[in-house]
Tab-separated table of C-alpha atoms in Angstrom:
chain	number	residue	atom	x	y	z
A	1	GLY	CA	8.514	-20.971	20.292
A	2	GLU	CA	5.759	-23.463	20.091
A	3	SER	CA	3.966	-23.372	16.814
A	4	VAL	CA	0.333	-23.422	17.198
A	5	GLY	CA	-1.684	-25.249	14.220
A	6	LEU	CA	-4.722	-23.757	12.452
A	7	HIS	CA	-8.030	-24.827	13.636
A	8	LEU	CA	-9.615	-25.266	10.391
A	9	PRO	CA	-13.403	-25.094	10.239
A	10	THR	CA	-15.332	-28.304	9.810
A	11	LEU	CA	-18.410	-29.297	7.647
A	12	SER	CA	-20.107	-32.542	8.288
A	13	VAL	CA	-22.945	-33.333	5.185
A	14	GLN	CA	-24.617	-36.483	4.666
A	15	GLU	CA	-24.211	-38.315	1.118
A	16	GLY	CA	-26.454	-36.654	-1.517
A	17	ASP	CA	-26.467	-32.979	0.531
A	18	ASN	CA	-25.733	-30.130	-1.133
A	19	SER	CA	-22.447	-28.577	0.376
A	20	ILE	CA	-21.572	-24.550	0.823
A	21	ILE	CA	-18.110	-23.613	2.087
A	22	ASN	CA	-17.285	-20.113	2.674
A	23	CYS	CA	-14.378	-18.114	2.236
A	24	ALA	CA	-13.628	-14.502	3.392
A	25	TYR	CA	-10.619	-12.953	1.469
A	26	SER	CA	-8.041	-10.138	2.472
A	27	ASN	CA	-7.843	-7.964	-0.588
A	28	SER	CA	-10.643	-6.147	-2.012
A	29	ALA	CA	-8.351	-5.484	-5.105
A	30	SER	CA	-8.060	-9.227	-5.978
A	31	ASP	CA	-9.153	-9.722	-9.227
A	32	TYR	CA	-8.768	-13.680	-9.400
A	33	PHE	CA	-9.972	-16.227	-7.056
A	34	ILE	CA	-9.278	-20.178	-7.448
A	35	TRP	CA	-11.015	-23.249	-4.983
A	36	TYR	CA	-8.932	-25.869	-4.714
A	37	LYS	CA	-9.772	-29.425	-3.272
A	38	GLN	CA	-6.558	-31.284	-1.311
A	39	GLU	CA	-7.037	-34.940	-0.167
A	40	SER	CA	-4.608	-36.273	2.309
A	41	GLY	CA	-1.041	-36.823	0.860
A	42	LYS	CA	-1.999	-34.682	-2.319
A	43	GLY	CA	-1.471	-31.763	-3.847
A	44	PRO	CA	-4.367	-28.897	-4.141
A	45	GLN	CA	-6.470	-29.962	-6.831
A	46	PHE	CA	-8.109	-27.248	-8.907
A	47	ILE	CA	-11.831	-27.137	-8.816
A	48	ILE	CA	-12.906	-23.872	-10.342
A	49	ASP	CA	-11.842	-19.979	-10.757
A	50	ILE	CA	-13.751	-16.820	-11.378
A	51	ARG	CA	-12.768	-13.260	-12.163
A	52	SER	CA	-13.864	-10.598	-10.512
A	53	ASN	CA	-16.031	-9.149	-13.119
A	54	MET	CA	-18.197	-12.177	-12.377
A	55	ASP	CA	-20.537	-13.023	-9.674
A	56	LYS	CA	-21.295	-16.542	-10.051
A	57	ARG	CA	-19.565	-19.335	-11.961
A	58	GLN	CA	-20.771	-22.763	-12.773
A	59	GLY	CA	-19.043	-25.974	-12.953
A	60	GLN	CA	-19.699	-29.796	-13.211
A	61	ARG	CA	-21.948	-30.033	-9.819
A	62	VAL	CA	-19.854	-26.622	-8.214
A	63	THR	CA	-20.745	-23.491	-8.168
A	64	VAL	CA	-18.778	-20.275	-7.047
A	65	LEU	CA	-20.458	-17.279	-5.802
A	66	LEU	CA	-18.438	-14.310	-5.324
A	67	ASN	CA	-19.626	-11.069	-3.046
A	68	LYS	CA	-16.884	-8.267	-3.808
A	69	THR	CA	-19.188	-5.866	-1.400
A	70	VAL	CA	-18.332	-8.305	1.552
A	71	LYS	CA	-15.225	-9.736	0.308
A	72	HIS	CA	-16.778	-13.122	0.321
A	73	LEU	CA	-16.654	-16.382	-1.771
A	74	SER	CA	-18.508	-19.449	-1.517
A	75	LEU	CA	-18.335	-23.309	-3.225
A	76	GLN	CA	-21.444	-25.030	-3.210
A	77	ILE	CA	-21.216	-28.730	-4.103
A	78	ALA	CA	-24.233	-30.262	-5.423
A	79	ALA	CA	-25.236	-33.650	-4.160
A	80	THR	CA	-21.867	-34.178	-2.260
A	81	GLN	CA	-20.285	-37.626	-2.230
A	82	PRO	CA	-17.916	-39.433	-0.198
A	83	GLY	CA	-15.062	-38.670	-2.709
A	84	ASP	CA	-15.516	-35.049	-2.070
A	85	SER	CA	-14.356	-35.416	1.616
A	86	ALA	CA	-11.183	-33.471	2.015
A	87	VAL	CA	-9.788	-30.107	2.613
A	88	TYR	CA	-11.169	-26.929	0.634
A	89	PHE	CA	-8.983	-23.784	-0.257
A	90	CYS	CA	-10.107	-20.763	-1.269
A	91	ALA	CA	-7.077	-18.634	-3.106
A	92	GLU	CA	-6.821	-15.080	-4.075
A	93	ASN	CA	-4.485	-13.267	-6.727
A	94	PHE	CA	-4.227	-9.300	-7.262
A	95	ASN	CA	-2.353	-8.631	-10.042
A	96	ALA	CA	-2.805	-5.373	-11.080
A	97	GLY	CA	0.501	-3.867	-12.759
A	98	GLY	CA	2.231	-7.379	-12.427
A	99	THR	CA	3.279	-6.930	-9.342
A	100	SER	CA	1.808	-10.371	-7.810
A	101	TYR	CA	2.858	-12.589	-10.804
A	102	GLY	CA	2.268	-16.469	-9.793
A	103	LYS	CA	1.234	-15.402	-6.262
A	104	LEU	CA	-2.010	-16.734	-4.597
A	105	THR	CA	-3.015	-16.035	-1.153
A	106	PHE	CA	-4.887	-19.095	0.350
A	107	GLY	CA	-7.374	-19.331	2.833
A	108	GLN	CA	-6.910	-21.579	6.074
A	109	GLY	CA	-9.217	-24.012	4.291
A	110	THR	CA	-12.413	-25.922	5.589
A	111	ILE	CA	-12.464	-29.696	6.119
A	112	LEU	CA	-15.429	-31.418	4.644
A	113	THR	CA	-16.420	-34.680	5.785
A	114	VAL	CA	-19.407	-36.381	3.818
A	115	HIS	CA	-20.930	-39.445	5.494
A	116	PRO	CA	-22.225	-42.406	3.493
B	1	LYS	CA	-1.647	-34.104	-20.947
B	2	ALA	CA	1.097	-35.155	-18.346
B	3	GLY	CA	0.341	-33.118	-14.896
B	4	VAL	CA	2.803	-31.234	-12.771
B	5	THR	CA	5.697	-33.669	-11.308
B	6	GLN	CA	7.669	-33.003	-8.373
B	7	THR	CA	10.581	-35.198	-6.962
B	8	PRO	CA	11.520	-36.546	-4.961
B	9	ARG	CA	8.276	-37.214	-3.301
B	10	TYR	CA	9.593	-37.691	0.248
B	11	LEU	CA	13.271	-36.429	1.816
B	12	ILE	CA	14.494	-36.820	5.234
B	13	LYS	CA	17.482	-34.441	5.928
B	14	THR	CA	19.413	-33.476	9.074
B	15	ARG	CA	19.489	-29.686	10.682
B	16	GLY	CA	22.483	-27.758	8.480
B	17	GLN	CA	22.340	-29.574	5.560
B	18	GLN	CA	20.826	-28.199	2.249
B	19	VAL	CA	18.405	-29.866	-0.326
B	20	THR	CA	17.468	-29.380	-3.723
B	21	LEU	CA	13.649	-30.185	-4.861
B	22	SER	CA	12.612	-30.469	-8.512
B	23	CYS	CA	9.456	-29.264	-10.453
B	24	SER	CA	8.411	-29.727	-13.701
B	25	PRO	CA	5.518	-27.745	-14.891
B	26	ILE	CA	2.940	-28.681	-17.433
B	27	SER	CA	3.979	-28.589	-21.345
B	28	GLY	CA	3.761	-25.183	-22.232
B	29	HIS	CA	3.211	-23.595	-19.088
B	30	ARG	CA	6.365	-20.873	-18.404
B	31	SER	CA	5.613	-19.946	-15.149
B	32	VAL	CA	6.327	-22.145	-11.763
B	33	SER	CA	5.440	-20.882	-8.130
B	34	TRP	CA	6.665	-22.679	-4.869
B	35	TYR	CA	4.624	-22.907	-1.630
B	36	GLN	CA	5.177	-24.181	1.386
B	37	GLN	CA	2.582	-26.172	3.586
B	38	THR	CA	2.535	-26.555	7.209
B	39	PRO	CA	-0.177	-27.133	9.645
B	40	GLY	CA	0.737	-24.020	11.481
B	41	GLN	CA	0.949	-21.302	8.607
B	42	GLY	CA	-0.913	-23.426	6.070
B	43	LEU	CA	-0.117	-22.591	2.477
B	44	GLN	CA	2.606	-19.641	1.890
B	45	PHE	CA	4.122	-18.436	-1.267
B	46	LEU	CA	7.832	-18.974	-1.827
B	47	PHE	CA	8.512	-17.567	-5.114
B	48	GLU	CA	7.510	-17.188	-8.929
B	49	TYR	CA	9.826	-17.955	-11.859
B	50	PHE	CA	8.754	-17.269	-15.753
B	51	SER	CA	11.262	-17.778	-18.488
B	52	GLU	CA	13.993	-18.454	-16.087
B	53	THR	CA	13.409	-15.326	-14.214
B	54	GLN	CA	12.201	-14.457	-10.761
B	55	ARG	CA	9.392	-12.124	-11.146
B	56	ASN	CA	7.901	-12.442	-7.174
B	57	LYS	CA	9.283	-13.693	-4.025
B	58	GLY	CA	7.377	-13.841	-0.601
B	59	ASN	CA	8.779	-13.468	2.870
B	60	PHE	CA	10.945	-16.168	3.436
B	61	PRO	CA	14.692	-15.884	4.717
B	62	GLY	CA	17.327	-16.004	1.741
B	63	ARG	CA	18.245	-19.639	2.829
B	64	PHE	CA	15.196	-20.500	0.438
B	65	SER	CA	16.447	-19.884	-3.366
B	66	GLY	CA	15.224	-21.208	-6.728
B	67	ARG	CA	15.985	-21.248	-10.121
B	68	GLN	CA	14.292	-21.989	-13.544
B	69	PHE	CA	15.851	-23.572	-16.765
B	70	SER	CA	15.094	-22.875	-20.376
B	71	ASN	CA	12.726	-25.678	-20.235
B	72	SER	CA	10.545	-24.269	-17.590
B	73	ARG	CA	11.733	-27.017	-15.095
B	74	SER	CA	12.238	-25.086	-11.850
B	75	GLU	CA	14.157	-26.420	-8.582
B	76	MET	CA	14.226	-24.731	-5.220
B	77	ASN	CA	16.987	-24.925	-2.770
B	78	VAL	CA	16.959	-24.920	0.994
B	79	SER	CA	20.201	-24.086	2.687
B	80	THR	CA	21.509	-24.727	6.323
B	81	LEU	CA	18.513	-26.603	7.007
B	82	GLU	CA	16.253	-25.642	10.369
B	83	LEU	CA	13.609	-28.126	11.894
B	84	GLY	CA	10.892	-25.458	11.336
B	85	ASP	CA	11.540	-26.145	7.466
B	86	SER	CA	9.719	-29.443	7.864
B	87	ALA	CA	7.035	-29.180	5.469
B	88	LEU	CA	5.076	-30.068	2.506
B	89	TYR	CA	6.794	-28.131	-0.562
B	90	LEU	CA	4.412	-27.432	-3.581
B	91	CYS	CA	5.101	-26.370	-6.912
B	92	ALA	CA	1.773	-24.486	-8.944
B	93	SER	CA	2.472	-24.321	-12.794
B	94	SER	CA	0.444	-21.688	-15.092
B	95	LEU	CA	0.840	-20.411	-18.431
B	96	GLY	CA	1.839	-17.378	-16.578
B	97	GLN	CA	0.757	-14.705	-18.911
B	98	GLY	CA	-1.915	-12.771	-16.801
B	99	ILE	CA	-3.934	-14.560	-14.820
B	100	GLY	CA	-5.189	-17.897	-15.243
B	101	GLU	CA	-5.397	-21.289	-13.973
B	102	ALA	CA	-2.368	-22.728	-11.445
B	103	PHE	CA	-2.027	-26.543	-11.425
B	104	PHE	CA	-0.566	-28.332	-8.161
B	105	GLY	CA	1.922	-31.097	-7.957
B	106	GLN	CA	1.965	-33.976	-5.523
B	107	GLY	CA	4.525	-31.924	-3.466
B	108	THR	CA	7.840	-33.167	-1.663
B	109	ARG	CA	7.641	-33.935	1.790
B	110	LEU	CA	10.398	-32.575	3.628
B	111	THR	CA	11.154	-33.808	7.254
B	112	VAL	CA	14.367	-32.138	8.804
B	113	VAL	CA	15.857	-34.053	11.925
């Protein structure tokens, strides 16, 4: 049958603004989460990760927040730059008992466009 | 430190043919995972190898297979190609012991005609 493409959420911001990208994850038992950035023609690039025993983690210009109560993950990018324009994916891993080695379950992605 | 290397970058194959893709992980990483990325389905997990053993497998038909060598390099094979197999195939490497960072290669763009 005809395949239907994913309709990715989009976020447009001005250079210098702060960006917040949200993600709802699926498995309440997931214990590890990663944010990736994917530019056109490239593979996903690791941005930041967080384990389920944490609520917040900060990197360089980025902060990840984890709300396990509502299964929600967010990525905050400070002082967004045109080079931040890309598709951003959240990914989760559930590996209790070793049943999901190496398996990341990805969200659909969000397109971030930063205008100069 | 070299990143994850995938070869070739681009491939065009005909329906019914088979194809082999290669992935060299980051030095010291023993786990290699493979993913298929399409506009319709997003990123989907194919399988994972650690120390030459497949530890996990996604929901793909048996036409998709893989292996890992003693130097941790991995190959995936797709037999009897279908038009729907056209996709970006990505591999990710990690240390593989417990949870931890997974780093992706640039991918192989496969087009089936």
